[in-house]
Coordinates of C-alpha atoms and ligand atoms in Angstrom, one line a residue:
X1 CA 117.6 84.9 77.8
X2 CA 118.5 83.4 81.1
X3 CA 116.8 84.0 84.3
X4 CA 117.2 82.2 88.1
X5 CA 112.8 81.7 88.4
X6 CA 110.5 82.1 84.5
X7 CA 106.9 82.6 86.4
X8 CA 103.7 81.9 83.9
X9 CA 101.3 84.3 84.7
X10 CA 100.7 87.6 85.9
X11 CA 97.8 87.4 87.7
X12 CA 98.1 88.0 92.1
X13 CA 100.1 85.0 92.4
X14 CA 103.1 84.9 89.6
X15 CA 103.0 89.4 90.1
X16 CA 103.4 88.8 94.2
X17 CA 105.8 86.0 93.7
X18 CA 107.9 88.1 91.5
X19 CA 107.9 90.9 93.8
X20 CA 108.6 88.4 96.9
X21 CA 111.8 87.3 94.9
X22 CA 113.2 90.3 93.7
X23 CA 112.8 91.6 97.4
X24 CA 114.7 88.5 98.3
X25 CA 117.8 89.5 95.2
X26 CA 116.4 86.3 92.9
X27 CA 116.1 87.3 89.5
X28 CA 112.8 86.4 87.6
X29 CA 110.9 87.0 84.3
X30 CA 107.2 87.1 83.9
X31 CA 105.7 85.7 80.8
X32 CA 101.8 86.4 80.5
X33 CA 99.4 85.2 77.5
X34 CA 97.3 88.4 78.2
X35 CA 98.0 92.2 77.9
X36 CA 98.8 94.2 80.9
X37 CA 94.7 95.9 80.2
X38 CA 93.1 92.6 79.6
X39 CA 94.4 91.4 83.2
X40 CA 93.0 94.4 84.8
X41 CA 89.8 94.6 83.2
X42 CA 88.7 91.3 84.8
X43 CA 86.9 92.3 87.8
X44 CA 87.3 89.1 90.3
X45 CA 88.5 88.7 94.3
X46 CA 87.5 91.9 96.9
X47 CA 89.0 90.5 100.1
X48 CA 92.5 90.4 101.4
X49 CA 92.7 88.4 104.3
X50 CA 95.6 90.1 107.3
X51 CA 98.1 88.4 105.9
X52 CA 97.9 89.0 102.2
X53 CA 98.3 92.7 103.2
X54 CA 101.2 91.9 105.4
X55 CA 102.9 90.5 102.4
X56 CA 102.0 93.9 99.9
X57 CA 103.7 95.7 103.2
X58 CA 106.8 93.3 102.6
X59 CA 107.3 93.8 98.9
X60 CA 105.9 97.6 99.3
X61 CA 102.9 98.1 97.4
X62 CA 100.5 98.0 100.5
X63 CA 100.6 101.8 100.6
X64 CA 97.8 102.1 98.6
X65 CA 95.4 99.4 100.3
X66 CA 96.4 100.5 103.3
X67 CA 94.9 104.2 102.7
X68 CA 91.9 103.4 100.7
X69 CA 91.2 99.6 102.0
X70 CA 88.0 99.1 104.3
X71 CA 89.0 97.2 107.1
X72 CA 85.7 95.3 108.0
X73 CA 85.6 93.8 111.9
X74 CA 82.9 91.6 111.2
X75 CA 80.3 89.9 108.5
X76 CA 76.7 89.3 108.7
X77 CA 74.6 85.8 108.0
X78 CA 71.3 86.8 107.0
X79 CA 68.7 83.9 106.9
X80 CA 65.0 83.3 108.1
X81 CA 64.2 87.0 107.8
X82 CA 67.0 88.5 109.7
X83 CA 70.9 89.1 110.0
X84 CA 73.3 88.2 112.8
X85 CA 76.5 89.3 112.8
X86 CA 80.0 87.5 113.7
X87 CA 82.4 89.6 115.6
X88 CA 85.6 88.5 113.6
X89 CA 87.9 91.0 115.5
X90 CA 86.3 90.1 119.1
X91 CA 86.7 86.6 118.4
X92 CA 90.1 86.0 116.6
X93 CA 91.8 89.8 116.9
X94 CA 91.8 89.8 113.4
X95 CA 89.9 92.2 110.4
X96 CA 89.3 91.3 106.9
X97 CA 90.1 94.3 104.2
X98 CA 88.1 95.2 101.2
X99 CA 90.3 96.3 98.4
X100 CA 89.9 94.8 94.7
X101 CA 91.6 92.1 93.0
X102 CA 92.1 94.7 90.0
X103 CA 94.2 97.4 92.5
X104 CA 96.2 94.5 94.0
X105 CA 97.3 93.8 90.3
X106 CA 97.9 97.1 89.1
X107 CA 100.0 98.1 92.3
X108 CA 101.6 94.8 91.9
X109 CA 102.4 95.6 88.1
X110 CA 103.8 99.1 88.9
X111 CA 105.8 97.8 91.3
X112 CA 107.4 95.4 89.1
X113 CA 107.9 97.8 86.5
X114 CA 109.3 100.6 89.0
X115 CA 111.9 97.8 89.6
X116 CA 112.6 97.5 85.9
X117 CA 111.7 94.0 86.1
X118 CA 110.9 91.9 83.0
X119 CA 107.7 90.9 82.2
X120 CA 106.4 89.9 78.9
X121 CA 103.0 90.5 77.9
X122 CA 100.7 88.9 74.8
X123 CA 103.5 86.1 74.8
X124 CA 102.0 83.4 72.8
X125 CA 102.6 79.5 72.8
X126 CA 104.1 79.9 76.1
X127 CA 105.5 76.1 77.1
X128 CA 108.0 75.0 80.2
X129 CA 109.9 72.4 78.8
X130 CA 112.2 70.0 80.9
X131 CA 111.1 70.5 84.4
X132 CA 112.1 67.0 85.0
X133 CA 115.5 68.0 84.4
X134 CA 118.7 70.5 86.2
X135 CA 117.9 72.4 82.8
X136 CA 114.0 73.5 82.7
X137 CA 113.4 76.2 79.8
X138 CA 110.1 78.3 78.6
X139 CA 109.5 78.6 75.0
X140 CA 107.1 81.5 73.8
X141 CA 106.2 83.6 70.6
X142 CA 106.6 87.2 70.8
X143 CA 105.0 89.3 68.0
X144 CA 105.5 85.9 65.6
X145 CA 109.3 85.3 66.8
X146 CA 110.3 82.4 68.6
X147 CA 112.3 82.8 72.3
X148 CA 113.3 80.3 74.9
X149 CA 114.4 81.4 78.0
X150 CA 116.8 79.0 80.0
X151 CA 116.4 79.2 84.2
X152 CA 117.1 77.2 87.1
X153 CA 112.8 77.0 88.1
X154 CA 109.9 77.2 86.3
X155 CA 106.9 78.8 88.4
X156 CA 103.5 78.1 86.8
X157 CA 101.1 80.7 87.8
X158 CA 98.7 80.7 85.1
X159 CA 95.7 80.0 86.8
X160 CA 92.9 77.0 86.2
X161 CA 93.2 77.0 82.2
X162 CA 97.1 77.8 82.2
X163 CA 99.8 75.6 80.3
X164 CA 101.9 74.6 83.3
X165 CA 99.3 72.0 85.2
X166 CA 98.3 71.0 81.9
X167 CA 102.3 70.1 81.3
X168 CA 102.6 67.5 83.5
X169 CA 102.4 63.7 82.6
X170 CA 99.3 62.5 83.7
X171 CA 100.9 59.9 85.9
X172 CA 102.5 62.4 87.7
X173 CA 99.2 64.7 88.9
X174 CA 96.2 63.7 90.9
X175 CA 93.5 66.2 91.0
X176 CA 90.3 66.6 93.0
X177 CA 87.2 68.3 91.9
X178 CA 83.7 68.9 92.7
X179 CA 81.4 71.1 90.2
X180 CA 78.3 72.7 92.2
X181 CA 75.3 73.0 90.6
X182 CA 74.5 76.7 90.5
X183 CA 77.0 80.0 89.1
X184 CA 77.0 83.1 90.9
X185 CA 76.2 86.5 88.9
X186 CA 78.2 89.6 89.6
X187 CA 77.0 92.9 89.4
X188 CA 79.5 96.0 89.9
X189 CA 77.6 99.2 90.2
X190 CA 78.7 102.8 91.7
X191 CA 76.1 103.2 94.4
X192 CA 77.2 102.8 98.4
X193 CA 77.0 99.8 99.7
X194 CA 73.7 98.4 101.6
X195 CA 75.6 98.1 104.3
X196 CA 79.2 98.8 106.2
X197 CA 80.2 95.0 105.9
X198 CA 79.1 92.0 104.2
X199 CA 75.8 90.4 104.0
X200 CA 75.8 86.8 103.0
X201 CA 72.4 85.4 102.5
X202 CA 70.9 82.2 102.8
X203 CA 67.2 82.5 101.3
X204 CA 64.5 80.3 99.7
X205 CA 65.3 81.7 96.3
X206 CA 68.6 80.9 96.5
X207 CA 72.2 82.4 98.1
X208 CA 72.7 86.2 97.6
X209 CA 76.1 88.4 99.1
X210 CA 76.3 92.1 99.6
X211 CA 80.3 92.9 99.4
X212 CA 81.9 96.2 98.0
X213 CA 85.1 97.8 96.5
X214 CA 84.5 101.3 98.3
X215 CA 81.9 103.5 100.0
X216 CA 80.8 104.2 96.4
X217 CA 81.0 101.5 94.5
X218 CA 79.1 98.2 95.2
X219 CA 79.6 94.3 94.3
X220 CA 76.7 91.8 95.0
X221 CA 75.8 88.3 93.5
X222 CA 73.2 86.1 93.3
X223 CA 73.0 82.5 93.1
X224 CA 72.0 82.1 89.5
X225 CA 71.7 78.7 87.3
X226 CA 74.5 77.2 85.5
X227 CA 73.0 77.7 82.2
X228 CA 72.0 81.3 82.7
X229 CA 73.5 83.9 80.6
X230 CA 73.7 87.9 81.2
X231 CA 71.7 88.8 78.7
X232 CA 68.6 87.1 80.8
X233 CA 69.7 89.3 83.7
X234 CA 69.0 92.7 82.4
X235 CA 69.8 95.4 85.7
X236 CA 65.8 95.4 87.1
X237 CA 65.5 92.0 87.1
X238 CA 68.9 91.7 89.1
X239 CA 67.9 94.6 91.3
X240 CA 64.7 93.1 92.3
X241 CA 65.8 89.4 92.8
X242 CA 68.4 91.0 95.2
X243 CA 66.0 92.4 97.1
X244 CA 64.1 89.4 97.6
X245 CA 66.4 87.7 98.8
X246 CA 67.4 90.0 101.4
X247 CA 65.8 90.8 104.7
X248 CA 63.5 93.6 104.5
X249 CA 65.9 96.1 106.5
X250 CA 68.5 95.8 103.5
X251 CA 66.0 95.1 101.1
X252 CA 64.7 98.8 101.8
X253 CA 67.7 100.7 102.4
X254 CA 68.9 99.3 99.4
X255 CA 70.2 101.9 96.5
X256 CA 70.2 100.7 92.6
X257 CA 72.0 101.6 89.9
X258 CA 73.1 101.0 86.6
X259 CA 75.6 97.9 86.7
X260 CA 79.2 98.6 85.2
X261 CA 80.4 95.4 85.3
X262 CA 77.8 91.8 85.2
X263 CA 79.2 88.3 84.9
X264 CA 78.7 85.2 85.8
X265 CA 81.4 82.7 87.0
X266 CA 81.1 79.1 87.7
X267 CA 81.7 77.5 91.2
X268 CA 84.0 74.6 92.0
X269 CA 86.0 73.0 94.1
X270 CA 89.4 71.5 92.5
X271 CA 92.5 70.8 94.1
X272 CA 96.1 69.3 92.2
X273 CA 98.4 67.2 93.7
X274 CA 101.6 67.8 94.0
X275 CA 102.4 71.5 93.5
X276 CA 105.8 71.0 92.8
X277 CA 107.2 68.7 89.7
X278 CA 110.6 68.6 89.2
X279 CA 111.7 71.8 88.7
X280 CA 108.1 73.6 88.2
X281 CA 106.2 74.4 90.3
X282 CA 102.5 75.5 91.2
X283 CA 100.5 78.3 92.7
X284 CA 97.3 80.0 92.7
X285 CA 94.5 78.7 90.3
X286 CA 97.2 77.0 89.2
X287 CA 96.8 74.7 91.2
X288 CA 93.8 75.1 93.0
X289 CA 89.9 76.7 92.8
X290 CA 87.8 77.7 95.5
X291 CA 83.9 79.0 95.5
X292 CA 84.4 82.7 96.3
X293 CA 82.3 82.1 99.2
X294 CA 85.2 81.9 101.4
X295 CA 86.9 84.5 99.8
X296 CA 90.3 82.5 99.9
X297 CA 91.4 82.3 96.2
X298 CA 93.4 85.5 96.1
X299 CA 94.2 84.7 99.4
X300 CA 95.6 81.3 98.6
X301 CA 97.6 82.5 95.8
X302 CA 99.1 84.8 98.5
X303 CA 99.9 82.5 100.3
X304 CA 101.5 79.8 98.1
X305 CA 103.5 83.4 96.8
X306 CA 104.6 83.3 100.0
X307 CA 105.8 79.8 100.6
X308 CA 107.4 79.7 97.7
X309 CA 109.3 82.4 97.5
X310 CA 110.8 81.5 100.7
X311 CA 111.7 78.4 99.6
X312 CA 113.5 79.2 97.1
X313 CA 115.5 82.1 98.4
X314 CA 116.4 78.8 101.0
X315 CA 117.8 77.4 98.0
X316 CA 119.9 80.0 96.9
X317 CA 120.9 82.1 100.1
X318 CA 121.3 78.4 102.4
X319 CA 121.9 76.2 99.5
X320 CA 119.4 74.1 101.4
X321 CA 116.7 72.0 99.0
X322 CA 114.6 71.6 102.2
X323 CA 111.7 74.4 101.9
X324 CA 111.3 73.3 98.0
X325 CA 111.1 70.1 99.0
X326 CA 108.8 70.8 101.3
X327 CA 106.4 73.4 99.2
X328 CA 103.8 71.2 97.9
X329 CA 103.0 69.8 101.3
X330 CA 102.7 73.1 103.2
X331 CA 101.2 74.9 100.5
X332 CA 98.8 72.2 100.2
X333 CA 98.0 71.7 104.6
X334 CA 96.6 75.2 103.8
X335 CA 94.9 75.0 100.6
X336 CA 92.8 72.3 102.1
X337 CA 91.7 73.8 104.7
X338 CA 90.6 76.8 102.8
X339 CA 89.1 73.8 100.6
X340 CA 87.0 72.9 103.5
X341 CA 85.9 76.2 104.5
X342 CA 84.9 77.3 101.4
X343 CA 83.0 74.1 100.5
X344 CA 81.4 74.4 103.9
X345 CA 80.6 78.0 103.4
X346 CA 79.2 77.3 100.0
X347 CA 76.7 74.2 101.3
X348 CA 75.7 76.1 104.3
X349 CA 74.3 79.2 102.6
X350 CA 73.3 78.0 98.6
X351 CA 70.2 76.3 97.4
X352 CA 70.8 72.8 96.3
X353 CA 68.6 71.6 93.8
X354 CA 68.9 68.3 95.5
X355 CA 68.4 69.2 98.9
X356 CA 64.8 69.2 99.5
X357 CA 62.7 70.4 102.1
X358 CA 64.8 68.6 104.9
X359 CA 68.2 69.8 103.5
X360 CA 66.8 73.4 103.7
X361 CA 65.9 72.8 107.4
X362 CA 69.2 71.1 108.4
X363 CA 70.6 74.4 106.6
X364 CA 68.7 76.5 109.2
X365 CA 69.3 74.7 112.1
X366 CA 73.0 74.8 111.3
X367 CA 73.2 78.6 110.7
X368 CA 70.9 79.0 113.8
X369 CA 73.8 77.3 115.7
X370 CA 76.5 78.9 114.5
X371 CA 75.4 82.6 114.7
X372 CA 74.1 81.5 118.7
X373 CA 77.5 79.6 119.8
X374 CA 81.0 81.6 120.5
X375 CA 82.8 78.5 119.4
X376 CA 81.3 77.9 116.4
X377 CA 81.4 81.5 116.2
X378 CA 85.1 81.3 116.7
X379 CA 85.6 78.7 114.1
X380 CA 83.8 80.4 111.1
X381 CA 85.8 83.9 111.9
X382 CA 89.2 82.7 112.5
X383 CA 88.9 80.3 108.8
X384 CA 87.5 83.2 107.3
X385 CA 90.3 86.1 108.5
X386 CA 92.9 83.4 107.6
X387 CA 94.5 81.1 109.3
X388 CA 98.2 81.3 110.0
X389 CA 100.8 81.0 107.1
Ligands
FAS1 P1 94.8 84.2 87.7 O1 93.9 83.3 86.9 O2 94.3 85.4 88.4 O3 96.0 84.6 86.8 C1 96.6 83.7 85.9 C2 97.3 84.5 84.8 O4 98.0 83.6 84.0 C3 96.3 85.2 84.0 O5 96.6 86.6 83.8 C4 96.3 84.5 82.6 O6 96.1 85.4 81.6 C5 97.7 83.9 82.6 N1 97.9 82.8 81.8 C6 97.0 81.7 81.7 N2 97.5 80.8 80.8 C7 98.7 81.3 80.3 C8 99.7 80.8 79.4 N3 99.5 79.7 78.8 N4 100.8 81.6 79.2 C9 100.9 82.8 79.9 N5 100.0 83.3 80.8 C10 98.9 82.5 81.0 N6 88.6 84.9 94.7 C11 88.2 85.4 95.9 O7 89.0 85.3 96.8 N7 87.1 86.1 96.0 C12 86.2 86.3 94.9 O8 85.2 87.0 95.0 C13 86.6 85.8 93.6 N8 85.8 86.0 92.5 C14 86.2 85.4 91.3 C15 85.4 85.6 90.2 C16 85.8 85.0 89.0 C17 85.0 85.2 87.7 C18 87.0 84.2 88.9 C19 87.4 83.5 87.6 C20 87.7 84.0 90.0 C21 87.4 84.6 91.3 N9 88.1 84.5 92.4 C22 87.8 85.0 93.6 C23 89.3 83.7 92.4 C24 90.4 84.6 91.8 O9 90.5 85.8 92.5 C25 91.7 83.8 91.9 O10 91.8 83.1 93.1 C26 92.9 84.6 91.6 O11 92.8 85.3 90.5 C27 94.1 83.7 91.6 O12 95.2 84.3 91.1 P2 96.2 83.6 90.2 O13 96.5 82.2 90.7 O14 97.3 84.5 89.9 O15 95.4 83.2 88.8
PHB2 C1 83.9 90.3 96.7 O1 84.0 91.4 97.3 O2 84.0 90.2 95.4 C2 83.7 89.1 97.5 C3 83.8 89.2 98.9 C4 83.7 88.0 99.7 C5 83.4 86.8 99.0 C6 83.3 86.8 97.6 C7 83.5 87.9 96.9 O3 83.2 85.7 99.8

């Protein structure tokens, strides 16, 4: 088989990209370890900054998010017994919408395959081969038969574990990483929310975050330890350490429920440089992990969808090699700075084993400036909406 782009992955960021290019008449194939059920049944990212949906507009699957996505104006910072909210919209003219990771994919995914597009699920043994080369190929095993596919780029969308990053000579990478000492556990339950936007909590016992997927169905974590495991957070025990981390208003109004979904996910920071080798190049987790605390992963796989795509249909359409010679570094101008924001976000509101009584204080006193100052005000809403592509 021959195809102009092979993208690894179909998570957000190969599934957008492959929209992005077919929009833009460049042929791709999707290759993905996974099936099609097993990608949707992981229940990750609820928050698509302005211009994520702006691109589902472009490749047309934001229908959808746009009739049942909550557009949320503002967040809340809940700390020392009460909540203060930042006026995202008054401050940057900008909204945040809630609307799942799992119905981005699966209007991504019907997209693709209203489009008759080729994507090839439970491939095994996938491998880009020759991405230093004019002649880059994927290798993969399809129900225990052997196929290469030959293309002009390899796009390696396959997320922190994938095979492309892992690809590259070790010589030729440089990667960044910080591992924070505490997971966060994820509860999905259908009750309404505690509230009509987000609370993110700093508290004694540790960080907790009220979020949600509609006005039925509820999403909130807790700061947990690394080496905790579900099975030690049975629903009640999750219930109640919510509420006590909460201020008493939420704590009150709060409705339980049976949990439909619990996990626990691990929190770093990691960052890959370049993004682009040779002839493969990558985006998303690919390439780069964020604490959720931002929000930004999804995001930045949007966004490095975006970049790249337009690069290369600068290839093809202008013959020009200047916007994939230029990927990594303006994929990357962003990615750090939603590196920063999450990192920030993530040392402002967590307890840190190491932090001590002093570090909990300097937490206070920083959240106590932020929520009383319009510029600091200004510079926590306009990271979190996004900033500009
Ligand atoms: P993904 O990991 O989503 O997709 C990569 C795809 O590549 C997968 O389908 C995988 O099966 C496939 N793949 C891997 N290796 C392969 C191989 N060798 N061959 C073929 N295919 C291969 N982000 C937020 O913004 N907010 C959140 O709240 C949030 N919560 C998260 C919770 C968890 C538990 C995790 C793990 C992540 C969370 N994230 C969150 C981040 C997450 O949403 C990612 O940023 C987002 O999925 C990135 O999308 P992709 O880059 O497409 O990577
Ligand atoms: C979510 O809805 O899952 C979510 C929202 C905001 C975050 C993290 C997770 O910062």
């Amino acid at each position: 088989m021959r195809t102009k782009v092979a993208i690894i992955g179909a998570g957000p960021a190969g599934l957008l990209l492959g929209q992005l290019l077919h929009i833009y008449g460049i042929d791709n194939v999707i290759l993905e370890r996974h099936t099609g059920e097993y990608v949707l049944a992981r229940i990750r990212a609820g928050l698509l900054e302005e211009g994520t949906v702006r691109l589902l507009d472009e490749v047309g699957v934001g229908h959808r998010a746009q009739a049942q996505g909550l557009w949320h104006d503002g967040i809340e910072l809940a700390f020392a017994g009460y909540r203060h909210r930042i006026d995202m919209k008054g401050a940057t003219g900008k909204r945040v919408m809630i609307y799942g990771q799992t119905e981005v994919t699966l209007d991504l995914m019907n997209a693709r395959k209203a489009a008759g597009l080729t994507s090839i699920y439970d491939a095994a043994d996938v491998t880009p081969h020759d991405f230093d080369t004019d002649h880059p190929r994927v290798t993969y095993v399809k129900d225990g038969t052997a196929h290469e596919i030959q293309c002009d780029f390899i796009a390696g969308c396959d997320g922190f574990h994938g095979v492309s990053r892992a690809s590259v000579k070790g010589d030729a990478i440089e990667t960044f990483e910080r591992i924070y000492p505490f997971g966060w556990l994820g509860i999905l339950s259908d009750t309404p929310p505690v509230s009509h936007e987000l609370i993110y909590s700093n508290h004694a016992r540790g960080f907790a975050l009220c979020t949600m997927r509609s006005r039925s169905r509820s999403r909130y974590y807790v700061q947990c330890r690394l080496d905790d495991e579900v099975e030690q957070w049975p629903d009640e025990r999750f219930w109640d350490e919510l509420k006590r981390r909460l201020d008493q208003k939420a704590a009150d109004s709060l409705i339980t429920g049976p949990s439909i979904e619990k996990s626990i996910a691990p929190l770093r920071s990691f960052v890959a440089e370049p993004m682009r080798f040779g002839r493969m190049f990558l985006a998303g987790d690919a390439a780069h992990i964020v604490p959720p605390t931002g929000a930004k992963g999804l995001n930045l796989a949007a966004s490095d969808a975006h970049y790249l795509a337009c690069a290369l249909r600068e290839y093809y359409d202008e013959k020009s090699s200047a916007g994939i010679d230029s990927y990594s570094a303006k994929a990357l101008a962003r990615v750090w700075k939603a590196v920063r924001f999450s990192w920030w976000m993530t040392s402002m509101l967590h307890k840190f084993p190491d932090q001590g009584t002093i570090g909990a204080r300097i937490q206070l006193a920083e959240l106590d400036y932020v929520v009383h100052s319009k510029a600091a005000m200004t510079s926590l809403a306009e990271n979190y909406v996004g900033l500009p592509f």
